[in-house]
mmCIF file with all atom_site columns, C-alpha atoms in Angstrom:
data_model
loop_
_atom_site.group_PDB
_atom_site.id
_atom_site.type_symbol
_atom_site.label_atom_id
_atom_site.label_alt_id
_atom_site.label_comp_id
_atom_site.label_asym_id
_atom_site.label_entity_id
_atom_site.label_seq_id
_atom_site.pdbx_PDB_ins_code
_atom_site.Cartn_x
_atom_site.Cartn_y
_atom_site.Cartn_z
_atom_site.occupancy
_atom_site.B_iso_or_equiv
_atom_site.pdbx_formal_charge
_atom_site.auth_seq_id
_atom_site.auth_comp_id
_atom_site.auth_asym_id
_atom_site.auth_atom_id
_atom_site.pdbx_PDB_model_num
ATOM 1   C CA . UNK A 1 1   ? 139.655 127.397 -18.152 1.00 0.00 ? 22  UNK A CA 1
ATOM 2   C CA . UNK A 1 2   ? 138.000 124.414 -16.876 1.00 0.00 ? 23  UNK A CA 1
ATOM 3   C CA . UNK A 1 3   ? 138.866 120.931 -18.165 1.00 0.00 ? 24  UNK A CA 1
ATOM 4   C CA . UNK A 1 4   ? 137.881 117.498 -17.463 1.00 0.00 ? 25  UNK A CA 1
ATOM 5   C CA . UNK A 1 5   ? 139.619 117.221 -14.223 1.00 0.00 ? 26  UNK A CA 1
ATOM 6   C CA . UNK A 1 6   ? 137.786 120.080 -12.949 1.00 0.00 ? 27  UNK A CA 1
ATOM 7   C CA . UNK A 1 7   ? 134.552 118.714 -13.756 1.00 0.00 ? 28  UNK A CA 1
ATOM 8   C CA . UNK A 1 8   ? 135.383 115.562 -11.817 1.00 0.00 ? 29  UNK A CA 1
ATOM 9   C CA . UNK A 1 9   ? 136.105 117.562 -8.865  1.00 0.00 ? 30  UNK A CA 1
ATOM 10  C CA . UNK A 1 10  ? 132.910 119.525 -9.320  1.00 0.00 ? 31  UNK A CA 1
ATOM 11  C CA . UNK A 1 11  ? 130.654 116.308 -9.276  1.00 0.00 ? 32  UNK A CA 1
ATOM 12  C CA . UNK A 1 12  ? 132.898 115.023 -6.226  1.00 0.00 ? 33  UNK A CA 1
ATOM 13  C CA . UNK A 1 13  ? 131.850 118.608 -4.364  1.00 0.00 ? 34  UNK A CA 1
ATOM 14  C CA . UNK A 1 14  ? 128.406 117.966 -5.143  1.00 0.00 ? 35  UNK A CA 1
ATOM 15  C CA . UNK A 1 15  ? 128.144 114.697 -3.975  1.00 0.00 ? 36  UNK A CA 1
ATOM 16  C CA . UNK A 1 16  ? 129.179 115.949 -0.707  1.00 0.00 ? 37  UNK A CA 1
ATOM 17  C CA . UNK A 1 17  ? 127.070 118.706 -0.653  1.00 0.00 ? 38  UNK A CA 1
ATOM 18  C CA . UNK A 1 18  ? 124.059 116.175 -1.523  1.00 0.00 ? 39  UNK A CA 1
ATOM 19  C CA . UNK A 1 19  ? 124.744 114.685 1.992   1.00 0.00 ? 40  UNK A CA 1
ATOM 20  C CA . UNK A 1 20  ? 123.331 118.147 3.465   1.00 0.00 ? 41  UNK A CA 1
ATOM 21  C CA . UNK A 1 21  ? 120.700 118.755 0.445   1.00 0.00 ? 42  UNK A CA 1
ATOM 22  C CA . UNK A 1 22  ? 119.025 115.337 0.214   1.00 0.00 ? 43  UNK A CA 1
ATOM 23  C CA . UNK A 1 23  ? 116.530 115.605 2.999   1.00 0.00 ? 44  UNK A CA 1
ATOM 24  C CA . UNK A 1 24  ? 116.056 119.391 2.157   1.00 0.00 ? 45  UNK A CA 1
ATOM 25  C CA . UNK A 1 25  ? 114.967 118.521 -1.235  1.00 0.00 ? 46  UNK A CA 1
ATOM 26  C CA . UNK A 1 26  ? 112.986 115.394 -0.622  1.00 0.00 ? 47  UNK A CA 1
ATOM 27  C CA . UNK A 1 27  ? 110.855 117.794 1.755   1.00 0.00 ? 48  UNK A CA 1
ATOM 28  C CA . UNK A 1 28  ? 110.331 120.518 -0.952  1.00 0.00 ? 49  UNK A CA 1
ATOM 29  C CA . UNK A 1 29  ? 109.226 117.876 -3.648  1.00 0.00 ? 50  UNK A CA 1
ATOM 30  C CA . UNK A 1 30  ? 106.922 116.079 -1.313  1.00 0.00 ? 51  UNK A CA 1
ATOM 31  C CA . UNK A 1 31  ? 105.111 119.675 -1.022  1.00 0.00 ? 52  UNK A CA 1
ATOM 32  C CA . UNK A 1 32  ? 104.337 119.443 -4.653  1.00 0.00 ? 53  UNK A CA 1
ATOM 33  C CA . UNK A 1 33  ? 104.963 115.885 -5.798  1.00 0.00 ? 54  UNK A CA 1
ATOM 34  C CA . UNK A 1 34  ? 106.552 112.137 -5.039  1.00 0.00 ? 55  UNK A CA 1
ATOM 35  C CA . UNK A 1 35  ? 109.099 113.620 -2.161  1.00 0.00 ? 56  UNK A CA 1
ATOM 36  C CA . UNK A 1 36  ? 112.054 112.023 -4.186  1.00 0.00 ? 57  UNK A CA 1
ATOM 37  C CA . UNK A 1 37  ? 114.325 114.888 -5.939  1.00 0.00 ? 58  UNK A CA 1
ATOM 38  C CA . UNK A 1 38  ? 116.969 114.446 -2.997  1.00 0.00 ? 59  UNK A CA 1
ATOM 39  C CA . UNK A 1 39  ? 117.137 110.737 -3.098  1.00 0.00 ? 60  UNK A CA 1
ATOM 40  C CA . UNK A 1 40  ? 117.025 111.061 -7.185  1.00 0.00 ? 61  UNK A CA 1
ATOM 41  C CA . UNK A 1 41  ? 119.337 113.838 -7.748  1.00 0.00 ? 62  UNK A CA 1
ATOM 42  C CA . UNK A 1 42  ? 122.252 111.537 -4.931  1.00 0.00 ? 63  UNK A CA 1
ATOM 43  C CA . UNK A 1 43  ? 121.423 108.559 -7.159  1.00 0.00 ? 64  UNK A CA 1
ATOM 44  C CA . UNK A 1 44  ? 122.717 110.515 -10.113 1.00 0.00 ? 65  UNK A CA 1
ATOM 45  C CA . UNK A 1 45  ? 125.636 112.645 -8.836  1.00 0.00 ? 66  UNK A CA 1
ATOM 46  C CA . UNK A 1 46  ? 126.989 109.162 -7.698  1.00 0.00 ? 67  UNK A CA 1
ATOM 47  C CA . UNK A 1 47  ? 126.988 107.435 -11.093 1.00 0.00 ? 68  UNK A CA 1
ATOM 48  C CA . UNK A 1 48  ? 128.380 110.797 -13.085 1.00 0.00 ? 69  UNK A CA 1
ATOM 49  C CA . UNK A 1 49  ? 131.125 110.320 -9.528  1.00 0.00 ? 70  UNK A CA 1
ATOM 50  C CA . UNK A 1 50  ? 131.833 107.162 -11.011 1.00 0.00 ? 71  UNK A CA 1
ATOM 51  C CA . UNK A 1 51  ? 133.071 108.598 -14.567 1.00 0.00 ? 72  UNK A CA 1
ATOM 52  C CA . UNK A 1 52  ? 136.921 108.876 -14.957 1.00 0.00 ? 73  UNK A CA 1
ATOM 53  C CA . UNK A 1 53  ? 138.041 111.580 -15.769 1.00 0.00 ? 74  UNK A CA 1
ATOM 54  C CA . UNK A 1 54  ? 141.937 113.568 -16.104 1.00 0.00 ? 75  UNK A CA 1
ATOM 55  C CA . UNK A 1 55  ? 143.326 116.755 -17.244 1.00 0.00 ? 76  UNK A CA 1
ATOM 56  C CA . UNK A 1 56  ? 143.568 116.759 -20.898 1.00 0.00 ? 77  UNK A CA 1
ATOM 57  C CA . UNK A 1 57  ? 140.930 114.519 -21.964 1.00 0.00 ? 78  UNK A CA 1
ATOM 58  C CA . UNK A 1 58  ? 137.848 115.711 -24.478 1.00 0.00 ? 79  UNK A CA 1
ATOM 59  C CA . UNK A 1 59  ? 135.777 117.490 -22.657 1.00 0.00 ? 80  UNK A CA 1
ATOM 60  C CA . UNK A 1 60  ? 133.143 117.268 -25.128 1.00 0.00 ? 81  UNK A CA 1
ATOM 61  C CA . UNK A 1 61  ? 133.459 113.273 -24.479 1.00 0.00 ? 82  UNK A CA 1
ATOM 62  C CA . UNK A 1 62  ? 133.194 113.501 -20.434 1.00 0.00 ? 83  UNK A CA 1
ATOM 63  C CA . UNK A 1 63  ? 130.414 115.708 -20.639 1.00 0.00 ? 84  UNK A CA 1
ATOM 64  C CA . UNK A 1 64  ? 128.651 112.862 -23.027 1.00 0.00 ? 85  UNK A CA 1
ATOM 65  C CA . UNK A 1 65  ? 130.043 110.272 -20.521 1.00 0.00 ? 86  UNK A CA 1
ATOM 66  C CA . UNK A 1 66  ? 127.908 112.076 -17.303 1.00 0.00 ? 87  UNK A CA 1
ATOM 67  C CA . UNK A 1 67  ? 124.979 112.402 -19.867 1.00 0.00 ? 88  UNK A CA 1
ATOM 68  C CA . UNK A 1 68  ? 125.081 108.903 -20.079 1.00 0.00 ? 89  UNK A CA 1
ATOM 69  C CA . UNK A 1 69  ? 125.201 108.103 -16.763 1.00 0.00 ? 90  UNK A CA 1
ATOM 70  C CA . UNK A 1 70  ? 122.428 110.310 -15.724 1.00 0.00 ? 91  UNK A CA 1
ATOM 71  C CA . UNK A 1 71  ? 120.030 108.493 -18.461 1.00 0.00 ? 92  UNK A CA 1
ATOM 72  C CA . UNK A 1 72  ? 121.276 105.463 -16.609 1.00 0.00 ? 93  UNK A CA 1
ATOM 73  C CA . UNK A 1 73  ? 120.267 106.834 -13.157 1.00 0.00 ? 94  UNK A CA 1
ATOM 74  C CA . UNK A 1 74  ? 117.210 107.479 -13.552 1.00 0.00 ? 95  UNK A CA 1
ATOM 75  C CA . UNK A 1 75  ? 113.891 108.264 -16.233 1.00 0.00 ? 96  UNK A CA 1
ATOM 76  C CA . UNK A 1 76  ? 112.362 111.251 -13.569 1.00 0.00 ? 97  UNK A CA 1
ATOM 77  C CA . UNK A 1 77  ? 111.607 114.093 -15.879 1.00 0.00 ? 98  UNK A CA 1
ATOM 78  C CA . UNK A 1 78  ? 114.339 116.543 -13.699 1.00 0.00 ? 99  UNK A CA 1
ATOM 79  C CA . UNK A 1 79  ? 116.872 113.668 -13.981 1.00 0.00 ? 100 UNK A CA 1
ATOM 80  C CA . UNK A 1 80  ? 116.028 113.762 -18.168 1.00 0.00 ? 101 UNK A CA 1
ATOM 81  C CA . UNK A 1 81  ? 116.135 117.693 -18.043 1.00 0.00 ? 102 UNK A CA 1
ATOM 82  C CA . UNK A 1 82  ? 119.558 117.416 -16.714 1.00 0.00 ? 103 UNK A CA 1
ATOM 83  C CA . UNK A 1 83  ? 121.012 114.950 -19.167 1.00 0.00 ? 104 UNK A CA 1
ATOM 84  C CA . UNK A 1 84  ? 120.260 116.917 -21.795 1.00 0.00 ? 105 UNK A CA 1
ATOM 85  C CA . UNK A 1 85  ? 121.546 119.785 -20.324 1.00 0.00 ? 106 UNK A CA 1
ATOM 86  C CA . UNK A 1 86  ? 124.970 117.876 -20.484 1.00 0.00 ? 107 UNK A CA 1
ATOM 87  C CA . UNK A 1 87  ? 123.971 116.623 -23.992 1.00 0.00 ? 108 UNK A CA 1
ATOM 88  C CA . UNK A 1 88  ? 124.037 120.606 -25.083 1.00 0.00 ? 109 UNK A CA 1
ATOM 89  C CA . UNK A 1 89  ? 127.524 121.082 -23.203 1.00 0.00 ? 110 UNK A CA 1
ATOM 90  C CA . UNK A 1 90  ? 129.143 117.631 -24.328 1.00 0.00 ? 111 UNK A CA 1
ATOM 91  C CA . UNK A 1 91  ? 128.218 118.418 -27.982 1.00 0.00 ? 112 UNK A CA 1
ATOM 92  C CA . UNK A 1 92  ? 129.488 122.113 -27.606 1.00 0.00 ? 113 UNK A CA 1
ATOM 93  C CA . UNK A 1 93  ? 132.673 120.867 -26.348 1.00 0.00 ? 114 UNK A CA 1
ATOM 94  C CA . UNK A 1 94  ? 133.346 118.241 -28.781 1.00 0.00 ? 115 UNK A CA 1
ATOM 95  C CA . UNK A 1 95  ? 137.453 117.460 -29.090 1.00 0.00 ? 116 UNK A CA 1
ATOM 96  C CA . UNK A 1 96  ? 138.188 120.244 -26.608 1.00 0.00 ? 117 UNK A CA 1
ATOM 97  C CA . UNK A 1 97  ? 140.138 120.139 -23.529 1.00 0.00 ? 118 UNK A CA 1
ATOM 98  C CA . UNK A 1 98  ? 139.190 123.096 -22.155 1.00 0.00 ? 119 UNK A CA 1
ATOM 99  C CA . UNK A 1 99  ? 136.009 125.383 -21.674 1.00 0.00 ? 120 UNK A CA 1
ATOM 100 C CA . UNK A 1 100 ? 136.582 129.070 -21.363 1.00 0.00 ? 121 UNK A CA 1
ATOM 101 C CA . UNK A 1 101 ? 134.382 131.673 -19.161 1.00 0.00 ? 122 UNK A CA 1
ATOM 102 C CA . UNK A 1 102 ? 133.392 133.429 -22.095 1.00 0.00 ? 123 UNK A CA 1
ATOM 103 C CA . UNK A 1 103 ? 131.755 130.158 -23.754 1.00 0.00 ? 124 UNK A CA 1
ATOM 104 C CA . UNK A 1 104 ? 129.774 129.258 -20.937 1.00 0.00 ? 125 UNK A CA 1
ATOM 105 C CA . UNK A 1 105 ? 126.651 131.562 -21.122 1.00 0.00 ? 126 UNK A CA 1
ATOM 106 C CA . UNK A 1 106 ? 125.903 131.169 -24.300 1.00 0.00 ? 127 UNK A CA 1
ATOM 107 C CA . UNK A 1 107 ? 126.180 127.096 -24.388 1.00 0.00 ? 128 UNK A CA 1
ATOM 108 C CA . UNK A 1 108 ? 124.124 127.495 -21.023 1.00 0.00 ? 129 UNK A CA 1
ATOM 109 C CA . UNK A 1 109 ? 121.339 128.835 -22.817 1.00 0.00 ? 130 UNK A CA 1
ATOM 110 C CA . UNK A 1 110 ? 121.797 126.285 -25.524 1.00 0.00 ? 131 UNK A CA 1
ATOM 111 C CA . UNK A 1 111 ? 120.909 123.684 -22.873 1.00 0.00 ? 132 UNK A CA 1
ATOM 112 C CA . UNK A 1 112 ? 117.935 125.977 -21.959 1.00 0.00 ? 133 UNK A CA 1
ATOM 113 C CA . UNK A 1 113 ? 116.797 126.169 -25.238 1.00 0.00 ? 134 UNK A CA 1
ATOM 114 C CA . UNK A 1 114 ? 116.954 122.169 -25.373 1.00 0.00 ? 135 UNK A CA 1
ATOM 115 C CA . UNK A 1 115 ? 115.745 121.499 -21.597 1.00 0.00 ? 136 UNK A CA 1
ATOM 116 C CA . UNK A 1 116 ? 112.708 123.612 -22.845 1.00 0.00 ? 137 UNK A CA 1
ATOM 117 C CA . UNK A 1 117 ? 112.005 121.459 -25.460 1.00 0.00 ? 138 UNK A CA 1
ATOM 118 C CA . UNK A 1 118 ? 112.647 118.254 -24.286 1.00 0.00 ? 139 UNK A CA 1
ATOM 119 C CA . UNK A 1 119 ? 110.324 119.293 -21.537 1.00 0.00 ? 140 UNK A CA 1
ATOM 120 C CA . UNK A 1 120 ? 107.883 120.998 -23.549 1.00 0.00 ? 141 UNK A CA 1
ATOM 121 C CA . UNK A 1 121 ? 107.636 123.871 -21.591 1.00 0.00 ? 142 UNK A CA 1
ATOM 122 C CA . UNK A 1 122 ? 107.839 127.276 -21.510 1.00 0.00 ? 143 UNK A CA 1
ATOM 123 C CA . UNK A 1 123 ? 109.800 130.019 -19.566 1.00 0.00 ? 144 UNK A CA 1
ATOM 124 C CA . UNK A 1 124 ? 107.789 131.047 -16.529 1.00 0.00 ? 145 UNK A CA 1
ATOM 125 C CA . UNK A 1 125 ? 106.451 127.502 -16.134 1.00 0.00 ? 146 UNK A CA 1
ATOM 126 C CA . UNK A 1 126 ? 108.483 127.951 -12.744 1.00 0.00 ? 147 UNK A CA 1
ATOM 127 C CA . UNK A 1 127 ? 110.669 125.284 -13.349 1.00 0.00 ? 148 UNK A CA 1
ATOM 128 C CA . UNK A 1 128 ? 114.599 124.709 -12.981 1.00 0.00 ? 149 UNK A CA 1
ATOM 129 C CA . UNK A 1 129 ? 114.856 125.817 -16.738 1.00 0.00 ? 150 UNK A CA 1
ATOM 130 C CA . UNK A 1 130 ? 113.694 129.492 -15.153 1.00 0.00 ? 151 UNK A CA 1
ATOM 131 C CA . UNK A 1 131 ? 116.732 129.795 -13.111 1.00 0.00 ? 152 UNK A CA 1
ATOM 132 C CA . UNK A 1 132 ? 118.873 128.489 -16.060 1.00 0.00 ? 153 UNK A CA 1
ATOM 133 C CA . UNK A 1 133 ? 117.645 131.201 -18.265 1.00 0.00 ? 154 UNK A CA 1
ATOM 134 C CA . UNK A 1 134 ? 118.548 133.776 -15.420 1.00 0.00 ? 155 UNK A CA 1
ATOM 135 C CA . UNK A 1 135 ? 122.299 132.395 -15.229 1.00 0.00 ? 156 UNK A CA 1
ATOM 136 C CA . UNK A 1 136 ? 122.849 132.183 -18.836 1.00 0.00 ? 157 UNK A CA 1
ATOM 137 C CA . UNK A 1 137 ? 121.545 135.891 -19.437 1.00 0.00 ? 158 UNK A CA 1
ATOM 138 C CA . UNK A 1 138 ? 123.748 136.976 -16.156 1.00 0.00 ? 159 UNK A CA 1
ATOM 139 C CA . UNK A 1 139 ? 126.555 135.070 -17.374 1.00 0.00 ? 160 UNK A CA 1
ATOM 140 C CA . UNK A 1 140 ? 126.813 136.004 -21.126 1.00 0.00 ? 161 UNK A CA 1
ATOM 141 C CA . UNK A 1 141 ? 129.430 138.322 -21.678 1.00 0.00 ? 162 UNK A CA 1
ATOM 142 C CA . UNK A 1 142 ? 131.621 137.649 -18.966 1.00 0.00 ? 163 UNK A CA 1
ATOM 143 C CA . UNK A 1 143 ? 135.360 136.682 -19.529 1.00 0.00 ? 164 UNK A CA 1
ATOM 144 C CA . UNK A 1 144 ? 136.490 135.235 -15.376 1.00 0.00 ? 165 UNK A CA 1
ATOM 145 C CA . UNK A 1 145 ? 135.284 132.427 -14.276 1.00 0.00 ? 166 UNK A CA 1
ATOM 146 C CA . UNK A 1 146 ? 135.111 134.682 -10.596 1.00 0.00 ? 167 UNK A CA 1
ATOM 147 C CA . UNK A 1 147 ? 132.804 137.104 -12.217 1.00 0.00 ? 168 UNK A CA 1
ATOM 148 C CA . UNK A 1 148 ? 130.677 133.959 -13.554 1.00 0.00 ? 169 UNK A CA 1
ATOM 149 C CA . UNK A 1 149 ? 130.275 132.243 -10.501 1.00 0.00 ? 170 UNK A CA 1
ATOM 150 C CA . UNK A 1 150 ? 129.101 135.331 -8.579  1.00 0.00 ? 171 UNK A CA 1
ATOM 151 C CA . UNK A 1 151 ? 126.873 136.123 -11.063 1.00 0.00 ? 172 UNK A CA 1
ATOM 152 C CA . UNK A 1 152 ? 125.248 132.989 -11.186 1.00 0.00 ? 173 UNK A CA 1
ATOM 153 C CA . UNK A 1 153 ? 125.007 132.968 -7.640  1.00 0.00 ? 174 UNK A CA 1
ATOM 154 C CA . UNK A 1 154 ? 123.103 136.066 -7.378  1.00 0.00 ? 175 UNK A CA 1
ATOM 155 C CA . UNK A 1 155 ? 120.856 135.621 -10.256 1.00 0.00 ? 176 UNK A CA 1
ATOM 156 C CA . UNK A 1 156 ? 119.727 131.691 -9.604  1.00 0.00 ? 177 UNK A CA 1
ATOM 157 C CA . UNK A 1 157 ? 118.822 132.521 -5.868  1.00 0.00 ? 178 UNK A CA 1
ATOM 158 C CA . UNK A 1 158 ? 117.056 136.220 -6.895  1.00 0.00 ? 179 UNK A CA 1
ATOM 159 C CA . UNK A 1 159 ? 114.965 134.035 -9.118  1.00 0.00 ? 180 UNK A CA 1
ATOM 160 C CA . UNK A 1 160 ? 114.288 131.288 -6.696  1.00 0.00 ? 181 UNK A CA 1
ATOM 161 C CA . UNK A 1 161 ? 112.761 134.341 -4.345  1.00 0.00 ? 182 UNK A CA 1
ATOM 162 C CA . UNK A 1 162 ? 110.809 135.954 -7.261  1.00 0.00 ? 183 UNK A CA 1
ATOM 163 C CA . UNK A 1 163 ? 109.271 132.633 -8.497  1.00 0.00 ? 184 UNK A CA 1
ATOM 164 C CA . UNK A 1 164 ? 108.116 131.626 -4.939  1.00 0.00 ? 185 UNK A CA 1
ATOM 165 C CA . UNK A 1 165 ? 104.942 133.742 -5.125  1.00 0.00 ? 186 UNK A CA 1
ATOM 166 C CA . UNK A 1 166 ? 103.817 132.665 -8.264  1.00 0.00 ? 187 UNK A CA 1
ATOM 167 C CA . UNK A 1 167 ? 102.062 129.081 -9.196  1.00 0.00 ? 188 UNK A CA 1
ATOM 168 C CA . UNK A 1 168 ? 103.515 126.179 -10.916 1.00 0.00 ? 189 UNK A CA 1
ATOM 169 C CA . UNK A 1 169 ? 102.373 125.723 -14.282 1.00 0.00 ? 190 UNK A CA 1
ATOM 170 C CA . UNK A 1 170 ? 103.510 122.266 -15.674 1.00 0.00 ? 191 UNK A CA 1
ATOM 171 C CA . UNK A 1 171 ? 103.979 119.169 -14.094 1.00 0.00 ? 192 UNK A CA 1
ATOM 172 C CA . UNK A 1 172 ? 102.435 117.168 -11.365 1.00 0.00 ? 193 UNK A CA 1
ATOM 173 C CA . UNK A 1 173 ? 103.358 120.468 -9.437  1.00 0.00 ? 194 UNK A CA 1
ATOM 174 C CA . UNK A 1 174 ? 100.887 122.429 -11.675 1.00 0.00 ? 195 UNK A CA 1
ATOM 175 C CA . UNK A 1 175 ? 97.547  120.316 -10.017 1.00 0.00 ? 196 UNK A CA 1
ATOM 176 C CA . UNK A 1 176 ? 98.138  122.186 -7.118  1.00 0.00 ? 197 UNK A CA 1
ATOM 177 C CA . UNK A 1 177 ? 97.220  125.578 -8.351  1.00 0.00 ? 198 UNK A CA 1
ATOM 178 C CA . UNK A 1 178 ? 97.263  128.507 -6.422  1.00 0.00 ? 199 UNK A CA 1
ATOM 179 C CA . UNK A 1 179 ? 98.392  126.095 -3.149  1.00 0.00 ? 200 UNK A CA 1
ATOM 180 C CA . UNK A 1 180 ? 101.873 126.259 -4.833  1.00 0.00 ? 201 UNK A CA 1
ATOM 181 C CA . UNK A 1 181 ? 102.329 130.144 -4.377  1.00 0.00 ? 202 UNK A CA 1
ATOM 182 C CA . UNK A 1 182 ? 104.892 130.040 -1.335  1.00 0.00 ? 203 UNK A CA 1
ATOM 183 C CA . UNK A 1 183 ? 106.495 126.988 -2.724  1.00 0.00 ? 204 UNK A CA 1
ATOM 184 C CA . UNK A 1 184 ? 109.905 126.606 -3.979  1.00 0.00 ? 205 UNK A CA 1
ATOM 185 C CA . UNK A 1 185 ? 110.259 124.178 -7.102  1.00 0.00 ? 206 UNK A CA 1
ATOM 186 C CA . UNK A 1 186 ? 111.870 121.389 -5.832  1.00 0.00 ? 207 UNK A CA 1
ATOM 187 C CA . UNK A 1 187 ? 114.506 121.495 -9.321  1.00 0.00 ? 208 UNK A CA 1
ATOM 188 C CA . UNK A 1 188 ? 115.093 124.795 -8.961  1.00 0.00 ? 209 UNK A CA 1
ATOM 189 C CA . UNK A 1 189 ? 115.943 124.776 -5.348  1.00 0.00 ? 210 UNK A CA 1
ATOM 190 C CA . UNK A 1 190 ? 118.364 121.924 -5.826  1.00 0.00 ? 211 UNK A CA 1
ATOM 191 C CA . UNK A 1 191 ? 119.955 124.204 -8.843  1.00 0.00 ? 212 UNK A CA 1
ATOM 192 C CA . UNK A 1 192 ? 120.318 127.128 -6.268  1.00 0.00 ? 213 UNK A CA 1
ATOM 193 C CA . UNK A 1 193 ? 121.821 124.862 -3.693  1.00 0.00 ? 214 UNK A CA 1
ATOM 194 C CA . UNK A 1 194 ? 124.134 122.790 -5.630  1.00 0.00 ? 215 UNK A CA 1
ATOM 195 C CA . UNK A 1 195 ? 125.677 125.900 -7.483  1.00 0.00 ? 216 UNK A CA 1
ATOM 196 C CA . UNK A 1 196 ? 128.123 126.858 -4.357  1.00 0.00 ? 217 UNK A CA 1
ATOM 197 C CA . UNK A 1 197 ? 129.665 123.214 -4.431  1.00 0.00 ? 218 UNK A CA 1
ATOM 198 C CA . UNK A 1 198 ? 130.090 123.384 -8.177  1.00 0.00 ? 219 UNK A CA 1
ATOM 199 C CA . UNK A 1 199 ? 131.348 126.787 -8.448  1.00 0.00 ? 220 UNK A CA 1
ATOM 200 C CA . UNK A 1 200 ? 133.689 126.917 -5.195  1.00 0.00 ? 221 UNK A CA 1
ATOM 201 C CA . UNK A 1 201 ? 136.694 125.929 -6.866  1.00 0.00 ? 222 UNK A CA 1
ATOM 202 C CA . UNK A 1 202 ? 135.871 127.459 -10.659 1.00 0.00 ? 223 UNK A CA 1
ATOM 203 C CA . UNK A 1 203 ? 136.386 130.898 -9.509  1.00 0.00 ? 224 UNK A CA 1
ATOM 204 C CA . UNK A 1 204 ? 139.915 130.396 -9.037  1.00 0.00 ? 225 UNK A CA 1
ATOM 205 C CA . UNK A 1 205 ? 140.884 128.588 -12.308 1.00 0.00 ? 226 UNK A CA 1
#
């Protein structure tokens, strides 16, 4: 089960990891657009740090709370993916305490479904959403939060390597054409790399 708690601890993990990532990232995006997903994504793992959260409080509430916070953050367009990625979870989770393995693919591609939208784009854009489509179908049907994280682990970095190759199609990114073949997405590079941090500790509750 994870509860609020655990999320808190997840956010503290990444923000760590983000110390590492930052520079990594802001390279990537500079490749393909302003050079800032490091410096954005630290600005808004430091205000969701700044939620409080404990064991036994609504989950569906602190996921709201770090929606919030990321719309507060910043108005980038990954930034605005990602709240409403939280959005999907906070309303899914709505007066529970606790989120069970089982639950978490399918709200995952909930949040898909809605980052898609809000976006207005499609799967195979190569985007961030592309990797969340590959967790979610990896993850569905899977009951240990052990099994999960491994799972998502392999598929979000198998896609990161299969998308490389192939051009960005939305976006600033997308005016570079066939010059972005070779490129990682700067999104879905930070996804890849922030899943260890998030995941280290879920495997064992």
């Amino acid at each position: 089960m994870i509860g609020a708690s655990a999320l808190q601890d997840a956010v503290a993990r990444a923000r760590a990891a983000m110390a590492d990532l930052e520079q990594e990232l802001n390279s990537a995006d500079a490749k393909l657009g302003d050079g800032d997903t490091g410096g954005m994504l630290s600005c808004v793992i430091e205000r969701l740090a700044s939620v409080e959260a404990g064991e036994g409080d609504d989950l569906g509430k602190t996921f709201s709370a770090y929606a919030q916070a990321a719309t507060a953050a910043t108005g980038s367009s990954l930034g605005t993916l990602f709240a409403t990625a939280l959005l999907v979870f906070g309303k899914a989770t709505k007066g529970k305490t606790t989120l069970p393995p089982s639950e978490f693919g399918p709200i995952l591609g909930e949040a898909r479904d809605a980052m898609l939208r809000r976006g207005q784009s499609q799967l195979g854009d190569k985007t961030v959403v592309d990797a969340i489509h590959a967790v979610s179908k990896a993850t569905i049907g899977k009951s240990d939060w052990a099994d999960i994280a491994a799972a998502a682990h392999a598929s979000a970095s198998a896609t990161l390597v299969s998308f490389r190759h192939q051009p960005c199609r939305i976006g600033r990114a997308r005016m570079f054409g066939d010059k972005s073949r070779g490129l990682d997405d700067p999104g879905m590079l930070a996804f890849v790399r922030l899943l260890p941090a998030i995941s280290s500790k879920s495997s064992g509750e």
